[in-house]
Amino acid sequence: MAETATTRRSRLTPEREAELYEAVLDLLREVGYDSLTMDAVATRTRSSKATLYRQWGGKAELVARSVRHHKPVGIAVVDTGTLRGDLHAMTTRQDDCEMEQNSSLMRALGTAVHSNPDLLAALREWLVEPELEEMRQVVQRAVDRGEVRADNRAIDYVLHMIIGAVVARTMIDNEPPTQAFLSSYIDAVVVPALVA
Amino acid sequence: MAETATTRRSRLTPEREAELYEAVLDLLREVGYDSLTMDAVATRTRSSKATLYRQWGGKAELVARSVRHHKPVGIAVVDTGTLRGDLHAMTTRQDDCEMEQNSSLMRALGTAVHSNPDLLAALREWLVEPELEEMRQVVQRAVDRGEVRADNRAIDYVLHMIIGAVVARTMIDNEPPTQAFLSSYIDAVVVPALVA
C-alpha cells in the first residue's frame, strides 16, 4: 500500500522523537557522555542503530538535540516591554528542580566538550547559537527602546554572565541555582552592566 | 637519637609536599576525581597510605589542597589603588596556558562535587572561602575609597561573574579563556556592575 510505504520512509513521529530524546537524557545522567554508546541508546529505545545514525548522524548531535528538545521555550518570544522584564521572564521558564537538572547536565557536558570536539560543535549549533541569537533579539529590543547603548561592551557577555553564575552557584554558595537566585543576580549584575 | 625521633614525627618538607601535590594534580588530569584512589597516589608518590591519611584525612582534602597549592598568589596582596587595577592584576597572575589548565581542572571538579559532598566541603574550605575572603578585601578597599557603594548588590556576586565567565567561555565562544578575554570581561561587566 502506498500509505505504508510513505509511513515507512517518513521521519519519526514527534511523540516517538520526544520519547527517544528523554531516553538519551536518562542515559546521559546515568553513565555520562563518554560512556554513552549508540548501542545503549538503540537498546533502551528499541530502535535500530541504522535509524539513529540516519536521523542524527552520530552521538554528539543526538545528545545536543536531546538537550535542546528538553529546554524550555525561548525567551525572545516573551516581549514584556523592558529589558529587566524580559530577563526575569527567563527565570520563570523552569522551576527550581528543572533548573538544577539542566545545570547539572550542562556541567557534565561542559566537561565532556574538552575531549570531544564534535560534541562542542553540536552543542554550539543546537544550544549555544540559538540561545545567543535569542539573547541578541532581547538586547536589540532594549537598544531600540533606548534602554541599552548600542556600544555597551557588556552586550557581548550576557550569556557568560548568566550561564556562568548558574554553573558556579553550587560551588561558591553551597546552594543550588534557583529562580530566586537568578532573579537577584539579574537585578544586581546583568541589568546594571547592560543599562550602565 | 632525639633528632631522628623529631624528624620522624615532623611534617613533610615543603619540597616533598609540593611534589606530592603535583603528582595528585597529574593523576586528577589523567583519570578524573571519581577514579582517583589513595592507592594510586601512594604508588605514584612512593608514600604510604598511612602517611597520606594522617596528613590529609582523605582524598577530598588532599585534592582540594593540591589545587590550592597550585593556585597563584592571592590578589588581596596586590593593592594598586583602584578597583579596576586590582581586578586586572588578577588576570596577570596566570599565563593563558595555566588559565586553561586551571579552568579545565575546575570544570572537572565542579562536576564531581555533585556526587561527592566531602569534595564540595573541602573545595569550599580550601579554595572558595579563601578566594571569597580575598575578594571581600579588594571590594572593601574600593568601598573605603568611595569607588563602590557599600550597599551595591553586585558585591555578593563578584566571584560568580568572574568564575562563571571563565568556565562558560569555551562553550559560548569556542575559544579558551585567556588574559585578554578576562581583561575585556572585567572592563565590560565586573567594573560597571560594581561601580554603577
XYZ file of C-alpha atoms in Angstrom:
392
model
C 0.000 0.000 0.000
C 1.224 3.474 -0.866
C 0.418 4.713 2.620
C 2.570 2.105 4.291
C 5.486 2.912 2.034
C 5.133 6.584 2.885
C 4.955 5.832 6.586
C 7.993 3.632 6.336
C 10.023 6.366 4.661
C 8.748 9.182 6.875
C 10.611 10.709 9.826
C 9.814 9.651 13.362
C 6.592 10.966 14.851
C 7.078 13.888 17.257
C 5.953 11.634 20.141
C 8.482 8.979 19.249
C 11.211 11.601 18.842
C 10.397 13.109 22.266
C 10.464 9.649 23.852
C 13.840 8.990 22.296
C 15.305 12.315 23.483
C 14.126 11.628 27.031
C 15.781 8.201 26.937
C 19.053 9.771 25.772
C 18.947 12.286 28.653
C 18.234 9.480 31.146
C 21.221 7.534 29.843
C 23.399 10.656 29.927
C 22.556 11.221 33.593
C 23.223 7.564 34.381
C 26.550 6.989 32.646
C 27.867 10.370 31.418
C 28.744 11.368 27.872
C 31.925 9.388 27.413
C 30.331 6.079 28.437
C 27.145 6.665 26.446
C 27.016 4.399 23.390
C 24.716 4.346 20.388
C 24.211 0.647 21.201
C 22.819 1.559 24.618
C 20.522 4.188 23.068
C 19.317 1.668 20.466
C 18.616 -0.958 23.158
C 16.931 1.437 25.564
C 14.700 2.908 22.873
C 14.181 -0.321 20.910
C 15.478 1.410 17.750
C 17.972 0.201 15.202
C 21.363 1.857 15.222
C 20.869 2.484 11.496
C 17.823 4.638 12.293
C 19.737 6.586 14.933
C 22.648 7.292 12.628
C 20.350 8.155 9.704
C 18.304 10.616 11.763
C 21.070 12.187 13.861
C 24.386 11.470 12.226
C 26.042 10.469 15.466
C 26.214 10.597 19.244
C 27.219 14.260 19.538
C 24.273 15.569 17.514
C 21.829 13.156 19.139
C 22.892 14.352 22.598
C 22.854 18.051 21.651
C 19.372 17.770 20.123
C 18.114 15.834 23.139
C 19.242 18.631 25.442
C 17.797 21.234 23.069
C 14.459 19.417 22.947
C 14.330 19.411 26.735
C 14.948 23.143 27.009
C 12.075 25.477 27.778
C 10.631 27.802 25.144
C 12.966 30.610 24.111
C 12.869 33.995 25.779
C 12.849 36.045 22.598
C 9.153 35.297 22.170
C 8.409 36.938 25.520
C 8.290 40.697 24.952
C 7.474 42.372 28.250
C 8.468 45.859 27.113
C 11.523 46.210 29.378
C 14.928 44.525 29.459
C 14.512 43.655 33.112
C 11.102 42.155 32.435
C 12.384 40.059 29.523
C 15.325 38.744 31.572
C 13.105 37.908 34.524
C 10.687 36.112 32.221
C 13.625 33.799 31.540
C 13.910 32.746 35.170
C 10.327 31.555 35.355
C 10.619 29.241 32.347
C 11.981 26.459 34.551
C 11.088 25.563 38.112
C 13.925 25.097 40.597
C 14.055 21.365 40.102
C 14.353 21.670 36.313
C 16.970 24.393 36.718
C 19.135 22.148 38.882
C 18.696 19.230 36.483
C 19.636 21.352 33.485
C 22.642 22.945 35.137
C 23.869 19.525 36.228
C 23.543 18.300 32.645
C 25.359 21.368 31.320
C 28.188 20.940 33.822
C 28.690 17.339 32.738
C 28.601 18.268 29.034
C 30.804 21.307 29.683
C 33.465 18.909 30.934
C 32.954 16.416 28.103
C 33.356 19.009 25.313
C 37.016 19.409 26.135
C 37.867 15.919 24.948
C 35.098 15.733 22.301
C 35.334 18.484 19.674
C 32.337 17.056 17.798
C 30.218 17.441 20.946
C 31.379 21.039 21.318
C 30.413 21.725 17.688
C 26.993 20.072 18.092
C 26.210 21.910 21.350
C 27.239 25.187 19.806
C 24.968 24.555 16.798
C 21.921 23.283 18.702
C 22.127 25.102 22.021
C 24.552 27.996 22.189
C 23.898 29.639 18.823
C 20.088 29.630 19.201
C 20.482 30.926 22.757
C 22.876 33.691 21.607
C 20.513 34.631 18.804
C 17.576 34.942 21.185
C 19.635 37.000 23.598
C 20.652 39.269 20.695
C 16.967 39.870 19.925
C 16.174 40.675 23.560
C 19.090 43.110 23.769
C 18.303 44.627 20.370
C 14.769 45.426 21.556
C 16.322 47.137 24.606
C 18.697 49.100 22.354
C 15.769 50.109 20.128
C 13.833 51.301 23.184
C 16.865 53.352 24.280
C 17.400 51.271 27.433
C 20.844 49.977 26.401
C 23.511 51.877 24.480
C 24.392 50.125 21.223
C 28.101 50.343 22.066
C 27.816 48.874 25.595
C 30.539 46.242 25.732
C 28.584 44.019 28.143
C 26.227 43.167 25.253
C 28.689 40.505 24.094
C 28.762 38.904 27.532
C 25.131 38.449 28.560
C 25.244 34.669 28.268
C 28.623 34.493 30.065
C 27.155 36.412 32.997
C 24.048 34.273 33.247
C 25.286 30.772 32.417
C 28.426 31.321 34.455
C 26.515 32.310 37.575
C 24.227 29.294 37.338
C 27.141 26.917 36.804
C 29.295 28.424 39.591
C 26.443 28.779 42.116
C 26.773 25.458 43.954
C 30.500 25.637 44.463
C 30.543 29.251 45.581
C 27.477 29.285 47.818
C 26.831 25.629 48.574
C 23.288 26.209 47.319
C 21.642 25.062 44.098
C 20.776 27.655 41.449
C 17.132 28.696 41.927
C 14.709 31.161 40.376
C 15.197 33.435 43.400
C 18.988 33.379 42.995
C 18.807 34.074 39.272
C 16.329 36.946 39.772
C 18.552 38.531 42.376
C 21.640 38.091 40.171
C 19.892 39.644 37.171
C 18.946 42.725 39.189
C 22.343 43.028 40.863
C 24.624 42.293 37.913
C 23.100 41.777 34.474
C 20.756 44.785 34.302
C 23.273 47.242 35.841
C 26.055 46.075 33.490
C 23.798 46.496 30.441
C 21.981 49.663 31.418
C 25.102 51.365 32.830
C 68.687 9.790 68.751
C 66.387 12.621 69.721
C 66.845 14.302 66.351
C 65.732 11.237 64.414
C 62.637 10.910 66.568
C 61.792 14.538 65.906
C 62.374 14.131 62.192
C 60.211 11.061 62.086
C 57.351 12.858 63.769
C 57.711 16.056 61.746
C 55.538 17.061 58.803
C 56.702 16.605 55.243
C 59.234 19.093 53.916
C 57.726 21.828 51.719
C 59.542 20.360 48.697
C 58.126 16.905 49.332
C 54.663 18.364 49.889
C 54.840 20.310 46.609
C 55.986 17.187 44.755
C 53.089 15.247 46.187
C 50.518 17.913 45.244
C 51.815 17.996 41.666
C 51.514 14.207 41.461
C 47.905 14.407 42.687
C 47.066 17.005 40.009
C 48.690 14.865 37.316
C 46.626 11.868 38.416
C 43.476 14.003 38.538
C 44.015 15.129 34.942
C 44.685 11.555 33.852
C 41.811 9.685 35.476
C 39.394 12.256 36.957
C 38.256 12.594 40.561
C 35.991 9.577 40.792
C 38.654 7.157 39.546
C 41.450 8.671 41.626
C 42.408 6.352 44.508
C 44.616 6.893 47.530
C 46.405 3.691 46.443
C 47.339 5.313 43.141
C 48.566 8.459 44.912
C 50.635 6.335 47.328
C 52.185 4.345 44.474
C 52.866 7.382 42.268
C 54.476 9.328 45.120
C 56.124 6.361 46.837
C 54.347 7.243 50.088
C 52.478 5.015 52.488
C 48.713 5.356 52.547
C 49.010 5.810 56.318
C 51.074 8.964 55.731
C 48.557 10.309 53.228
C 45.603 9.748 55.550
C 47.469 11.134 58.573
C 48.484 14.305 56.739
C 45.313 14.957 54.721
C 42.497 12.971 56.258
C 41.253 11.710 52.897
C 41.006 12.078 49.147
C 38.757 15.152 49.129
C 41.068 17.254 51.303
C 44.186 16.010 49.527
C 42.724 17.039 46.159
C 41.446 20.413 47.407
C 44.813 21.272 48.958
C 46.650 20.158 45.818
C 44.562 22.548 43.727
C 45.016 25.284 46.327
C 48.773 24.778 46.354
C 48.847 25.129 42.582
C 46.921 28.405 42.602
C 48.776 31.656 42.066
C 49.320 34.114 44.886
C 46.152 35.816 46.115
C 45.029 39.141 44.716
C 44.357 40.812 48.072
C 48.084 41.401 48.496
C 48.147 43.455 45.291
C 46.913 46.956 46.153
C 47.036 49.065 43.027
C 44.878 51.874 44.421
C 41.863 51.278 42.141
C 39.288 48.516 41.873
C 39.934 48.156 38.180
C 43.671 47.905 38.764
C 43.252 45.261 41.464
C 40.948 43.159 39.280
C 43.271 43.409 36.304
C 46.212 42.404 38.500
C 44.316 39.148 38.930
C 44.355 38.366 35.231
C 48.141 38.554 35.010
C 48.746 36.034 37.826
C 48.418 33.157 35.380
C 49.516 32.915 31.785
C 46.993 31.691 29.221
C 48.211 28.115 29.415
C 47.872 27.989 33.211
C 44.462 29.635 32.979
C 43.188 26.949 30.607
C 44.684 24.179 32.780
C 43.094 25.591 35.920
C 39.709 26.132 34.355
C 39.756 22.608 32.964
C 40.553 21.285 36.444
C 37.787 23.372 37.991
C 35.264 22.175 35.414
C 36.089 18.557 36.202
C 35.897 19.139 39.953
C 32.748 21.244 39.538
C 31.101 18.188 38.044
C 32.499 15.812 40.679
C 31.260 17.859 43.665
C 27.691 16.992 42.823
C 28.154 13.345 43.719
C 30.845 13.945 46.365
C 29.665 16.195 49.212
C 33.012 15.790 51.010
C 34.802 17.161 47.933
C 32.417 20.132 47.838
C 33.127 20.813 51.527
C 36.906 20.533 51.039
C 36.944 22.773 47.946
C 34.825 25.336 49.746
C 37.218 25.299 52.707
C 40.498 25.350 50.769
C 39.597 27.263 47.609
C 36.296 29.098 47.635
C 36.373 30.601 51.131
C 39.937 31.969 50.816
C 39.049 33.334 47.363
C 35.835 34.958 48.692
C 37.764 36.441 51.614
C 40.358 37.971 49.288
C 37.663 39.359 47.034
C 35.955 40.873 50.097
C 39.192 42.684 50.949
C 39.584 44.004 47.401
C 35.976 45.248 47.359
C 36.232 46.664 50.891
C 39.219 48.751 49.838
C 37.119 50.042 46.910
C 34.243 50.832 49.271
C 36.636 52.643 51.627
C 37.961 54.693 48.701
C 34.392 55.603 47.734
C 34.594 53.738 44.409
C 31.862 51.228 45.275
C 28.712 51.873 47.301
C 28.576 49.661 50.393
C 25.005 48.608 49.526
C 25.744 47.643 45.892
C 24.150 44.224 45.495
C 26.718 43.067 42.940
C 29.268 42.856 45.791
C 27.945 39.402 46.696
C 28.392 38.178 43.124
C 31.929 39.137 42.113
C 33.179 35.541 42.099
C 30.065 34.337 40.251
C 30.710 36.874 37.498
C 34.387 36.003 37.125
C 34.480 32.243 37.660
C 31.326 31.819 35.631
C 32.705 33.663 32.626
C 35.923 31.657 32.640
C 34.054 28.372 32.956
C 31.460 29.224 30.257
C 33.953 30.769 27.807
C 34.798 27.710 25.709
C 31.248 26.586 25.170
C 29.898 30.032 24.334
C 32.709 31.342 22.145
C 34.617 28.234 21.097
C 37.741 29.931 22.453
C 39.735 29.177 25.598
C 39.679 31.693 28.466
C 42.691 33.996 28.128
C 44.084 37.035 29.904
C 42.778 39.217 27.071
C 39.269 37.781 27.415
C 39.234 38.189 31.198
C 40.527 41.783 30.949
C 37.837 42.673 28.454
C 35.143 40.985 30.567
C 36.273 42.812 33.722
C 36.029 46.180 31.968
C 32.719 45.385 30.254
C 30.891 43.656 33.111
C 32.560 43.434 36.514
C 33.676 47.041 36.970
C 30.429 48.577 35.598
C 28.276 46.310 37.803
C 30.276 47.245 40.916
C 30.834 50.926 40.219
C 27.275 51.503 38.914
